[in-house]
Amino acid sequence: MCCDMINIVVETQAYSLNGVKLLLGDIFNLFKLQEKNIPEILMIPNKYEDRTVVSGEAMSILSGSYYNYLKPDFAIRRSEDFNIASKISKPLAFFCRYNSLAFEDIVEILRYFVQKACRRK
């Protein structure tokens, strides 16, 4: 109830899209019951694979139905680096290659958050 933005990470899979629909309904109902303004909502597509039909369809649905909640032309791409980071309990920056897709995507979304925060001041 005390935030400026709600970030929703959405896997680019069919079941995740169903979950997002339910989650948004719950969020809207909660804020309506509390008589509070809904903060900005940002959906972050995750585990995107441009070579799979399922990911492409999911991105198409997200772009069509939830356009206002997306950072344009952005998704966190599937990368083994995320699995390695989890396995060794270390941040990506501690071990990934300079050209890591995972690291590029994380840096891009962090820059986006910083830019939004700076505009609010």
Short mmCIF file of N, CA and C in Angstrom, two decimals, residues 5 7 40-44 67-72 74 105-120:
data_model
loop_
_atom_site.label_atom_id
_atom_site.label_comp_id
_atom_site.label_asym_id
_atom_site.label_seq_id
_atom_site.Cartn_x
_atom_site.Cartn_y
_atom_site.Cartn_z
N MET A 5 5.44 1.83 -7.34
CA MET A 5 5.38 0.93 -8.49
C MET A 5 5.28 -0.51 -8.02
N ASN A 7 6.03 -4.19 -9.46
CA ASN A 7 6.69 -4.92 -10.54
C ASN A 7 6.17 -6.36 -10.54
N GLU A 40 1.75 2.72 -10.09
CA GLU A 40 2.14 2.29 -11.43
C GLU A 40 2.44 0.80 -11.40
N ILE A 41 2.05 0.11 -12.45
CA ILE A 41 2.31 -1.33 -12.55
C ILE A 41 3.24 -1.54 -13.74
N LEU A 42 4.29 -2.32 -13.51
CA LEU A 42 5.22 -2.68 -14.58
C LEU A 42 5.29 -4.20 -14.65
N MET A 43 4.97 -4.74 -15.82
CA MET A 43 5.13 -6.18 -16.05
C MET A 43 6.47 -6.39 -16.74
N ILE A 44 7.20 -7.36 -16.24
CA ILE A 44 8.52 -7.66 -16.78
C ILE A 44 8.49 -9.07 -17.35
N TYR A 67 -0.34 -3.61 -22.78
CA TYR A 67 0.62 -2.68 -23.36
C TYR A 67 1.02 -1.57 -22.38
N ASN A 68 0.05 -1.03 -21.65
CA ASN A 68 0.32 0.08 -20.73
C ASN A 68 1.21 -0.31 -19.56
N TYR A 69 1.35 -1.59 -19.32
CA TYR A 69 2.13 -2.05 -18.17
C TYR A 69 3.52 -2.57 -18.55
N LEU A 70 3.90 -2.45 -19.81
CA LEU A 70 5.17 -3.00 -20.29
C LEU A 70 6.17 -1.91 -20.63
N LYS A 71 7.43 -2.21 -20.41
CA LYS A 71 8.51 -1.37 -20.95
C LYS A 71 8.58 -1.77 -22.43
N PRO A 72 8.47 -0.81 -23.34
CA PRO A 72 8.44 -1.16 -24.76
C PRO A 72 9.66 -1.96 -25.21
N PHE A 74 10.94 -4.87 -24.54
CA PHE A 74 11.85 -5.43 -23.54
C PHE A 74 11.30 -6.74 -22.99
N ASP A 105 20.31 -7.74 -19.90
CA ASP A 105 18.89 -7.51 -19.59
C ASP A 105 18.69 -6.93 -18.20
N ILE A 106 19.45 -7.43 -17.24
CA ILE A 106 19.33 -6.92 -15.87
C ILE A 106 19.80 -5.46 -15.80
N VAL A 107 20.89 -5.16 -16.46
CA VAL A 107 21.38 -3.77 -16.49
C VAL A 107 20.35 -2.85 -17.15
N GLU A 108 19.74 -3.32 -18.23
CA GLU A 108 18.75 -2.49 -18.92
C GLU A 108 17.54 -2.20 -18.03
N ILE A 109 17.03 -3.19 -17.32
CA ILE A 109 15.86 -2.95 -16.48
C ILE A 109 16.24 -2.10 -15.26
N LEU A 110 17.44 -2.27 -14.75
CA LEU A 110 17.88 -1.42 -13.63
C LEU A 110 18.01 0.04 -14.06
N ARG A 111 18.53 0.26 -15.25
CA ARG A 111 18.61 1.64 -15.78
C ARG A 111 17.22 2.24 -15.90
N TYR A 112 16.29 1.45 -16.35
CA TYR A 112 14.90 1.89 -16.49
C TYR A 112 14.34 2.32 -15.13
N PHE A 113 14.58 1.51 -14.10
CA PHE A 113 14.11 1.85 -12.74
C PHE A 113 14.75 3.14 -12.24
N VAL A 114 16.03 3.29 -12.46
CA VAL A 114 16.73 4.50 -12.01
C VAL A 114 16.20 5.73 -12.74
N GLN A 115 16.00 5.63 -14.04
CA GLN A 115 15.46 6.76 -14.80
C GLN A 115 14.07 7.15 -14.29
N LYS A 116 13.23 6.17 -14.01
CA LYS A 116 11.88 6.47 -13.50
C LYS A 116 11.97 7.14 -12.13
N ALA A 117 12.85 6.64 -11.28
CA ALA A 117 13.01 7.21 -9.95
C ALA A 117 13.51 8.65 -10.03
N CYS A 118 14.43 8.92 -10.95
CA CYS A 118 14.96 10.27 -11.08
C CYS A 118 13.91 11.24 -11.61
N ARG A 119 13.03 10.78 -12.47
CA ARG A 119 11.96 11.64 -12.99
C ARG A 119 10.95 12.00 -11.94
N ARG A 120 10.80 11.17 -10.91
CA ARG A 120 9.81 11.42 -9.86
C ARG A 120 10.24 12.51 -8.90
#
